[in-house]
Tab-separated table of C-alpha atoms (C1' of nucleotides) in Angstrom:
chain	number	residue	atom	x	y	z
A	11	UNK	CA	99.770	154.496	160.080
A	12	UNK	CA	101.772	151.555	158.916
A	13	UNK	CA	100.716	148.093	157.944
A	14	UNK	CA	102.524	145.213	159.527
A	15	UNK	CA	104.962	144.715	156.685
A	16	UNK	CA	105.713	148.084	155.157
A	17	UNK	CA	105.656	151.762	155.954
A	18	UNK	CA	103.952	154.678	154.287
A	19	UNK	CA	106.377	157.201	152.796
A	20	UNK	CA	105.616	159.616	155.634
A	21	UNK	CA	106.249	157.016	158.300
A	22	UNK	CA	109.367	155.858	156.529
A	23	UNK	CA	110.728	159.370	156.456
A	24	UNK	CA	110.002	159.768	160.134
A	25	UNK	CA	111.818	156.536	160.935
A	26	UNK	CA	114.912	157.615	159.026
A	27	UNK	CA	114.954	161.091	160.548
A	28	UNK	CA	114.490	159.752	164.010
A	29	UNK	CA	117.405	157.469	163.275
A	30	UNK	CA	119.839	160.360	163.167
A	31	UNK	CA	117.948	162.432	165.683
A	32	UNK	CA	117.918	159.653	168.251
A	33	UNK	CA	121.612	160.129	168.915
A	34	UNK	CA	120.476	163.044	171.095
A	35	UNK	CA	118.802	160.519	173.367
A	36	UNK	CA	121.841	158.309	173.433
A	37	UNK	CA	120.476	155.629	171.138
A	38	UNK	CA	122.405	154.323	168.159
A	39	UNK	CA	120.943	154.458	164.692
A	40	UNK	CA	119.292	151.050	164.693
A	41	UNK	CA	117.825	151.496	168.144
A	42	UNK	CA	116.453	154.890	167.198
A	43	UNK	CA	114.954	153.608	163.949
A	44	UNK	CA	113.297	150.750	165.786
A	45	UNK	CA	111.967	153.121	168.396
A	46	UNK	CA	110.606	155.368	165.656
A	47	UNK	CA	108.931	152.390	164.047
A	48	UNK	CA	107.100	151.716	167.276
A	49	UNK	CA	106.181	155.364	167.654
A	50	UNK	CA	104.326	155.385	164.341
A	51	UNK	CA	102.828	151.917	164.700
A	52	UNK	CA	99.762	151.171	166.777
A	53	UNK	CA	99.852	147.424	166.507
A	54	UNK	CA	102.343	145.322	168.449
A	55	UNK	CA	105.252	144.352	166.215
A	56	UNK	CA	107.432	141.258	166.355
A	57	UNK	CA	111.118	140.778	165.758
A	58	UNK	CA	110.849	139.501	162.200
A	59	UNK	CA	108.767	142.446	161.109
A	60	UNK	CA	111.234	144.876	162.630
A	61	UNK	CA	114.113	143.248	160.775
A	62	UNK	CA	112.194	143.101	157.520
A	63	UNK	CA	110.673	146.579	157.536
A	64	UNK	CA	113.894	148.306	158.580
A	65	UNK	CA	116.078	146.039	156.496
A	66	UNK	CA	118.387	145.003	159.298
A	67	UNK	CA	119.525	141.609	160.488
A	68	UNK	CA	117.530	139.597	162.978
A	69	UNK	CA	120.530	139.550	165.269
A	70	UNK	CA	120.780	143.295	165.318
A	71	UNK	CA	117.037	143.651	165.789
A	72	UNK	CA	117.142	141.219	168.693
A	73	UNK	CA	119.961	143.068	170.441
A	74	UNK	CA	118.351	146.442	169.916
A	75	UNK	CA	114.974	145.254	171.193
A	76	UNK	CA	116.659	143.861	174.275
A	77	UNK	CA	118.457	147.112	174.879
A	78	UNK	CA	115.344	149.206	174.311
A	79	UNK	CA	113.598	147.007	176.832
A	80	UNK	CA	116.439	147.553	179.297
A	81	UNK	CA	115.966	151.273	178.851
A	82	UNK	CA	112.281	150.770	179.550
A	83	UNK	CA	111.073	152.494	176.393
A	84	UNK	CA	109.361	149.487	174.829
A	85	UNK	CA	107.458	146.634	176.369
A	86	UNK	CA	107.066	143.011	175.416
A	87	UNK	CA	103.464	141.930	174.948
A	88	UNK	CA	101.813	138.667	173.966
A	89	UNK	CA	98.781	137.770	171.951
A	90	UNK	CA	96.534	134.936	173.143
A	91	UNK	CA	97.464	131.571	171.668
A	92	UNK	CA	100.534	133.002	169.997
A	93	UNK	CA	103.912	132.312	171.416
A	94	UNK	CA	105.691	135.015	169.472
A	95	UNK	CA	107.041	138.039	171.315
A	96	UNK	CA	105.478	141.296	170.299
A	97	UNK	CA	106.674	144.738	171.297
A	98	UNK	CA	105.026	148.121	171.741
A	99	UNK	CA	106.419	151.552	172.600
A	100	UNK	CA	105.841	153.049	175.997
A	101	UNK	CA	102.855	155.232	175.075
A	102	UNK	CA	103.841	158.283	177.087
A	103	UNK	CA	106.728	160.178	175.534
A	104	UNK	CA	107.498	162.040	178.773
A	105	UNK	CA	107.795	158.760	180.606
A	106	UNK	CA	110.065	157.573	177.825
A	107	UNK	CA	112.170	160.667	178.215
A	108	UNK	CA	112.477	160.275	181.983
A	109	UNK	CA	113.359	156.602	181.755
A	110	UNK	CA	116.154	157.347	179.334
A	111	UNK	CA	117.396	160.236	181.446
A	112	UNK	CA	117.427	158.092	184.588
A	113	UNK	CA	119.261	155.326	182.814
A	114	UNK	CA	121.859	157.603	181.275
A	115	UNK	CA	122.548	159.301	184.574
A	116	UNK	CA	123.118	155.902	186.145
A	117	UNK	CA	125.308	154.611	183.336
A	118	UNK	CA	127.279	157.688	182.374
A	119	UNK	CA	127.104	160.455	184.918
A	120	UNK	CA	127.339	158.612	188.230
A	121	UNK	CA	130.486	156.650	187.375
A	122	UNK	CA	132.093	159.837	186.052
A	123	UNK	CA	131.335	161.687	189.263
A	124	UNK	CA	132.690	158.843	191.377
A	125	UNK	CA	135.806	158.774	189.257
A	126	UNK	CA	136.310	162.498	189.673
A	127	UNK	CA	135.771	162.410	193.422
A	128	UNK	CA	138.118	159.493	193.773
A	129	UNK	CA	140.797	161.312	191.825
A	130	UNK	CA	140.483	164.510	193.791
A	131	UNK	CA	140.571	162.748	197.139
A	132	UNK	CA	143.442	160.397	196.370
A	133	UNK	CA	145.774	162.727	194.590
A	134	UNK	CA	147.344	165.903	195.725
A	135	UNK	CA	147.105	168.703	193.220
A	136	UNK	CA	147.494	171.460	195.739
A	137	UNK	CA	150.942	172.826	194.959
A	138	UNK	CA	149.213	175.309	192.701
A	139	UNK	CA	146.367	177.219	194.356
A	140	UNK	CA	144.858	178.177	191.022
A	141	UNK	CA	144.785	174.605	189.803
A	142	UNK	CA	143.461	173.395	193.130
A	143	UNK	CA	140.656	175.940	192.976
A	144	UNK	CA	139.714	174.919	189.465
A	145	UNK	CA	139.487	171.259	190.357
A	146	UNK	CA	137.411	172.051	193.416
A	147	UNK	CA	135.094	174.140	191.252
A	148	UNK	CA	134.838	171.227	188.872
A	149	UNK	CA	133.817	168.911	191.675
A	150	UNK	CA	131.296	171.486	192.844
A	151	UNK	CA	129.841	171.705	189.349
A	152	UNK	CA	129.466	167.951	189.084
A	153	UNK	CA	128.020	167.706	192.591
A	154	UNK	CA	125.478	170.398	191.844
A	155	UNK	CA	124.507	168.700	188.623
A	156	UNK	CA	124.198	165.469	190.567
A	157	UNK	CA	121.886	167.037	193.145
A	158	UNK	CA	119.656	168.647	190.555
A	159	UNK	CA	119.483	165.628	188.302
A	160	UNK	CA	118.922	163.318	191.235
A	161	UNK	CA	116.037	165.428	192.389
A	162	UNK	CA	114.450	165.841	188.984
A	163	UNK	CA	114.774	162.176	188.145
A	164	UNK	CA	114.075	160.497	191.460
A	165	UNK	CA	110.390	160.586	190.804
A	166	UNK	CA	108.675	161.112	187.510
A	167	UNK	CA	105.802	163.119	188.909
A	168	UNK	CA	108.159	165.516	190.693
A	169	UNK	CA	110.196	165.808	187.540
A	170	UNK	CA	107.201	166.695	185.437
A	171	UNK	CA	106.052	169.299	187.916
A	172	UNK	CA	109.494	170.858	187.998
A	173	UNK	CA	109.604	170.994	184.218
A	174	UNK	CA	106.212	172.677	184.092
A	175	UNK	CA	107.262	175.157	186.723
A	176	UNK	CA	110.523	175.956	184.998
A	177	UNK	CA	108.745	176.545	181.741
A	178	UNK	CA	106.482	179.122	183.353
A	179	UNK	CA	108.968	180.751	185.670
A	180	UNK	CA	112.013	181.254	183.492
A	181	UNK	CA	112.353	184.460	181.499
A	182	UNK	CA	111.948	184.143	177.775
A	183	UNK	CA	115.195	183.301	175.976
B	19	UNK	CA	151.327	171.352	188.980
B	20	UNK	CA	153.124	170.278	185.864
B	21	UNK	CA	156.316	171.490	184.359
B	22	UNK	CA	156.290	172.506	180.747
B	23	UNK	CA	157.446	169.164	179.415
B	24	UNK	CA	156.064	166.440	181.632
B	25	UNK	CA	153.297	165.736	184.089
B	26	UNK	CA	153.354	164.559	187.663
B	27	UNK	CA	151.779	161.144	188.169
B	28	UNK	CA	148.751	162.777	189.756
B	29	UNK	CA	148.282	165.202	186.889
B	30	UNK	CA	148.844	162.451	184.394
B	31	UNK	CA	146.170	160.326	185.998
B	32	UNK	CA	143.776	163.252	185.925
B	33	UNK	CA	144.443	163.840	182.250
B	34	UNK	CA	143.758	160.213	181.377
B	35	UNK	CA	140.593	160.033	183.473
B	36	UNK	CA	139.290	163.262	182.062
B	37	UNK	CA	139.947	161.763	178.667
B	38	UNK	CA	137.222	159.184	179.129
B	39	UNK	CA	135.078	161.383	181.297
B	40	UNK	CA	135.058	164.212	178.765
B	41	UNK	CA	132.750	162.271	176.495
B	42	UNK	CA	130.000	163.475	178.847
B	43	UNK	CA	130.745	167.004	177.672
B	44	UNK	CA	130.750	165.969	174.045
B	45	UNK	CA	134.493	166.111	173.552
B	46	UNK	CA	136.457	163.278	172.008
B	47	UNK	CA	139.341	161.668	173.859
B	48	UNK	CA	142.103	163.877	172.531
B	49	UNK	CA	140.156	167.070	173.064
B	50	UNK	CA	139.299	166.037	176.595
B	51	UNK	CA	142.888	165.105	177.411
B	52	UNK	CA	144.117	168.428	176.088
B	53	UNK	CA	141.479	170.255	178.068
B	54	UNK	CA	142.520	168.338	181.187
B	55	UNK	CA	146.134	169.271	180.550
B	56	UNK	CA	145.170	172.926	180.586
B	57	UNK	CA	143.077	172.466	183.705
B	58	UNK	CA	146.075	171.238	185.684
B	59	UNK	CA	148.589	173.632	184.166
B	60	UNK	CA	148.964	177.228	185.230
B	61	UNK	CA	151.397	178.315	182.567
B	62	UNK	CA	150.319	178.895	178.989
B	63	UNK	CA	151.158	175.877	176.841
B	64	UNK	CA	152.046	175.735	173.166
B	65	UNK	CA	151.143	173.241	170.483
B	66	UNK	CA	154.404	171.316	170.524
B	67	UNK	CA	154.239	170.786	174.248
B	68	UNK	CA	150.686	169.513	173.996
B	69	UNK	CA	151.685	167.018	171.330
B	70	UNK	CA	154.772	165.932	173.221
B	71	UNK	CA	153.282	165.641	176.701
B	72	UNK	CA	150.148	163.818	175.535
B	73	UNK	CA	151.994	161.801	172.935
B	74	UNK	CA	149.777	162.749	170.026
B	75	UNK	CA	150.590	164.107	166.596
B	76	UNK	CA	151.013	167.806	165.940
B	77	UNK	CA	148.231	167.617	163.397
B	78	UNK	CA	145.801	166.173	165.875
B	79	UNK	CA	146.863	168.666	168.535
B	80	UNK	CA	146.366	171.512	166.091
B	81	UNK	CA	142.869	170.391	165.140
B	82	UNK	CA	141.835	169.796	168.725
B	83	UNK	CA	143.134	173.176	169.860
B	84	UNK	CA	141.216	174.835	167.056
B	85	UNK	CA	138.056	173.014	168.033
B	86	UNK	CA	138.481	173.779	171.731
B	87	UNK	CA	138.885	177.396	170.789
B	88	UNK	CA	135.680	177.227	168.735
B	89	UNK	CA	133.931	175.881	171.793
B	90	UNK	CA	135.329	178.808	173.760
B	91	UNK	CA	136.897	176.681	176.472
B	92	UNK	CA	140.507	177.680	175.850
B	93	UNK	CA	142.043	180.936	174.744
B	94	UNK	CA	145.053	181.765	172.649
B	95	UNK	CA	147.557	184.012	174.381
B	96	UNK	CA	150.891	185.471	173.376
B	97	UNK	CA	154.080	186.216	175.202
B	98	UNK	CA	155.947	189.426	174.389
B	99	UNK	CA	158.601	188.978	171.722
B	100	UNK	CA	157.552	185.400	171.089
B	101	UNK	CA	155.634	184.538	167.995
B	102	UNK	CA	154.507	181.156	169.206
B	103	UNK	CA	150.851	180.601	170.036
B	104	UNK	CA	150.196	179.696	173.636
B	105	UNK	CA	146.936	178.488	175.057
B	106	UNK	CA	145.258	178.609	178.457
B	107	UNK	CA	142.002	177.156	179.756
B	108	UNK	CA	139.048	179.398	180.441
B	109	UNK	CA	139.603	179.795	184.192
B	110	UNK	CA	135.977	179.556	185.260
B	111	UNK	CA	134.616	176.019	185.020
B	112	UNK	CA	130.979	177.189	185.102
B	113	UNK	CA	131.637	179.468	182.169
B	114	UNK	CA	133.249	176.527	180.429
B	115	UNK	CA	130.199	174.436	181.133
B	116	UNK	CA	127.792	177.057	179.820
B	117	UNK	CA	129.803	177.658	176.668
B	118	UNK	CA	129.770	173.966	175.869
B	119	UNK	CA	126.068	173.696	176.620
B	120	UNK	CA	125.263	176.664	174.385
B	121	UNK	CA	127.359	175.260	171.591
B	122	UNK	CA	125.898	171.785	171.819
B	123	UNK	CA	122.346	173.103	171.826
B	124	UNK	CA	123.142	175.069	168.692
B	125	UNK	CA	124.868	172.206	166.938
B	126	UNK	CA	122.783	169.243	168.009
B	127	UNK	CA	119.470	170.179	169.527
B	128	UNK	CA	118.279	173.037	167.324
B	129	UNK	CA	118.685	171.210	164.023
B	130	UNK	CA	116.956	168.168	165.504
B	131	UNK	CA	114.002	170.252	166.613
B	132	UNK	CA	113.740	171.932	163.220
B	133	UNK	CA	113.878	168.560	161.572
B	134	UNK	CA	111.111	167.224	163.787
B	135	UNK	CA	108.888	170.247	163.241
B	136	UNK	CA	109.437	170.093	159.529
B	137	UNK	CA	108.492	166.428	159.459
B	138	UNK	CA	105.359	166.900	161.499
B	139	UNK	CA	104.150	169.823	159.429
B	140	UNK	CA	104.889	168.354	156.026
B	141	UNK	CA	103.698	164.838	156.533
B	142	UNK	CA	100.324	163.581	157.482
B	143	UNK	CA	100.400	160.963	160.171
B	144	UNK	CA	96.855	161.549	161.291
B	145	UNK	CA	95.105	158.406	160.135
B	146	UNK	CA	95.818	156.969	163.571
B	147	UNK	CA	94.764	159.212	166.466
B	148	UNK	CA	97.063	157.447	168.892
B	149	UNK	CA	100.080	157.880	166.672
B	150	UNK	CA	99.146	161.471	165.956
B	151	UNK	CA	98.893	162.156	169.687
B	152	UNK	CA	102.282	160.625	170.365
B	153	UNK	CA	103.998	162.692	167.716
B	154	UNK	CA	102.345	165.841	168.998
B	155	UNK	CA	103.520	164.978	172.500
B	156	UNK	CA	106.991	164.480	171.144
B	157	UNK	CA	106.951	167.892	169.556
B	158	UNK	CA	105.674	169.351	172.816
B	159	UNK	CA	108.485	167.690	174.721
B	160	UNK	CA	111.124	169.049	172.369
B	161	UNK	CA	109.539	172.492	172.388
B	162	UNK	CA	109.480	172.570	176.159
B	163	UNK	CA	113.084	171.468	176.316
B	164	UNK	CA	113.866	174.183	173.800
B	165	UNK	CA	112.178	176.861	175.881
B	166	UNK	CA	113.880	175.817	179.094
B	167	UNK	CA	117.305	175.386	177.557
B	168	UNK	CA	116.974	178.635	175.645
B	169	UNK	CA	116.170	180.463	178.819
B	170	UNK	CA	118.883	178.861	180.925
B	171	UNK	CA	121.531	179.359	178.281
B	172	UNK	CA	120.638	182.733	176.818
B	173	UNK	CA	122.600	184.484	179.485
B	174	UNK	CA	125.205	182.984	181.738
B	175	UNK	CA	124.285	185.015	184.775
B	176	UNK	CA	120.633	184.008	184.519
B	177	UNK	CA	121.673	180.425	184.052
B	178	UNK	CA	123.838	180.435	187.147
B	179	UNK	CA	121.084	181.976	189.229
B	180	UNK	CA	118.600	179.397	188.029
B	181	UNK	CA	121.005	176.593	188.876
B	182	UNK	CA	121.517	177.980	192.359
B	183	UNK	CA	117.795	178.331	192.858
B	184	UNK	CA	117.069	174.838	191.630
B	185	UNK	CA	119.646	173.399	193.942
B	186	UNK	CA	118.003	175.004	196.947
B	187	UNK	CA	114.395	174.561	195.939
B	188	UNK	CA	114.225	170.998	194.745
B	189	UNK	CA	113.443	168.247	197.233
B	190	UNK	CA	116.294	165.936	198.113
B	191	UNK	CA	116.596	162.978	195.744
C	27	DC	C1'	111.233	113.046	172.338
C	28	DA	C1'	111.867	114.783	167.845
C	29	DA	C1'	110.644	118.307	164.825
C	30	DA	C1'	109.160	122.921	164.389
C	31	DT	C1'	109.214	127.528	165.707
C	32	DG	C1'	111.053	131.464	167.838
C	33	DT	C1'	115.083	133.946	170.243
C	34	DT	C1'	119.763	135.000	171.522
C	35	DT	C1'	124.637	134.984	171.071
C	36	DC	C1'	128.983	136.035	169.082
C	37	DA	C1'	133.016	135.650	165.728
C	38	DG	C1'	133.824	137.937	161.704
C	39	DT	C1'	132.939	141.927	158.821
C	40	DT	C1'	131.586	146.469	157.670
C	41	DT	C1'	131.209	151.243	158.556
C	42	DA	C1'	132.178	155.429	160.993
C	43	DT	C1'	135.327	158.095	163.709
C	44	DA	C1'	139.668	159.584	165.233
C	45	DC	C1'	144.484	160.102	164.414
C	46	DT	C1'	148.982	160.466	161.934
C	47	DG	C1'	152.588	162.679	159.574
C	48	DA	C1'	154.269	164.646	155.534
C	49	DA	C1'	153.386	168.522	152.575
C	50	DC	C1'	152.026	173.157	152.265
C	51	DG	C1'	151.459	178.011	153.527
C	52	DA	C1'	152.498	181.880	156.389
C	53	DT	C1'	155.470	184.748	159.005
C	54	DC	C1'	159.700	186.224	160.601
C	55	DC	C1'	164.579	187.433	160.452
C	56	DA	C1'	169.482	187.650	158.706
D	10	DT	C1'	165.471	186.975	149.300
D	11	DG	C1'	166.301	182.681	151.193
D	12	DG	C1'	166.345	179.878	155.101
D	13	DA	C1'	164.172	178.980	159.543
D	14	DT	C1'	160.252	178.502	162.497
D	15	DC	C1'	155.515	177.671	163.371
D	16	DG	C1'	150.744	176.488	162.223
D	17	DT	C1'	147.320	174.105	159.350
D	18	DT	C1'	145.480	170.877	156.161
D	19	DC	C1'	144.262	166.498	154.401
D	20	DA	C1'	144.956	161.864	152.180
D	21	DG	C1'	145.939	157.734	154.131
D	22	DT	C1'	145.817	154.690	158.203
D	23	DA	C1'	144.377	152.908	162.608
D	24	DT	C1'	140.954	152.262	166.078
D	25	DA	C1'	136.382	151.801	167.801
D	26	DA	C1'	131.464	151.030	167.167
D	27	DA	C1'	127.841	148.895	164.908
D	28	DC	C1'	125.968	145.208	162.240
D	29	DT	C1'	125.513	140.550	159.986
D	30	DG	C1'	124.303	135.896	159.678
D	31	DA	C1'	124.840	131.413	160.970
D	32	DA	C1'	125.011	128.451	164.909
D	33	DA	C1'	123.400	127.510	169.526
D	34	DC	C1'	119.784	127.635	172.681
D	35	DA	C1'	114.980	127.504	174.392
D	36	DT	C1'	110.258	126.414	174.139
D	37	DT	C1'	106.243	124.380	172.351
D	38	DT	C1'	103.624	120.733	170.211
D	39	DG	C1'	102.364	116.409	167.676
DNA sequence: CAAATGTTTCAGTTTATACTGAACGATCCA
DNA sequence: TGGATCGTTCAGTATAAACTGAAACATTTG
């Protein structure tokens, strides 16, 4: 698709679109653009190329690459007799999706649930039955979400099966 | 729980925690704090009280209340012989959850999917089979998500049943 | 071990988002 | 009809998030 140093118009458009679209995944604009670049590039790419092609600073590129690696959606690779770091996208988009989901649950959902549980156990809201009920329902909702997410995300294979099953079993919207 | 003009320490703590936690739902801090205020308050509350109790401007309170109403998570109510607008939270937290999910799909997911489909149909990425495959997989992933979400969210009752089923059927994380 | 090459960090800056409060418009009531 | 009450809007301001670029750090090689 793309050469090492510039992008075709089509690829470029994809990169920019993915930039906004990536917010859905929880990536910021630069991270999403970089990820898109890898998605449309077969060859391993190194930091300088990323910065140059996307017109961002090396510092930003470095931080984003690190973060994308933390999320497990790109990998660092090396070429023989070349000490530069190259990066490639995780080839399987479903794996990518699951990795991000797992990571976001860990970073965002789990602390929120702990916080909520802590609040509801420490504090006494019970002088109003209606309020009490609502907060209990809220905890139930979060706990249920936790159970389902935990199950779907504990194991990628299980998750994929469940997704396939859901797709077949659910009535058409 | 709370009187009309101030909050108990417990309620106050809940409001502040929900403020950060609400980002998970897609609300900003003020919206989440206001929503939390309604969750721990039985009586209908009016704009001035919201602004005063949460220490935010009337303008901000007004905009947030409007937005929360758009999301369908609070309702406007009136007292006889009183022309002020009062607001109460949707009492059912699952309904609240579904309304927000429906709204976010509409606002965030659907346009993203359209964008992606448009890109993949208009542009030709096919000179690299690997890249082409990845983009097709991506479209498949989004389409599948669309089908599942559409089904779960098309009807609240269906959605609730599916959630209950999932909870029972899935293996423990 | 010094120079060259490649990577990371972070203080300062830019950009995007959220918030304020005064002005305006609408509705009610004397 | 004119003042009072209540709600909304929006230009300006504050806060938070993202990004830059130069300096520091690490690694390799002659």
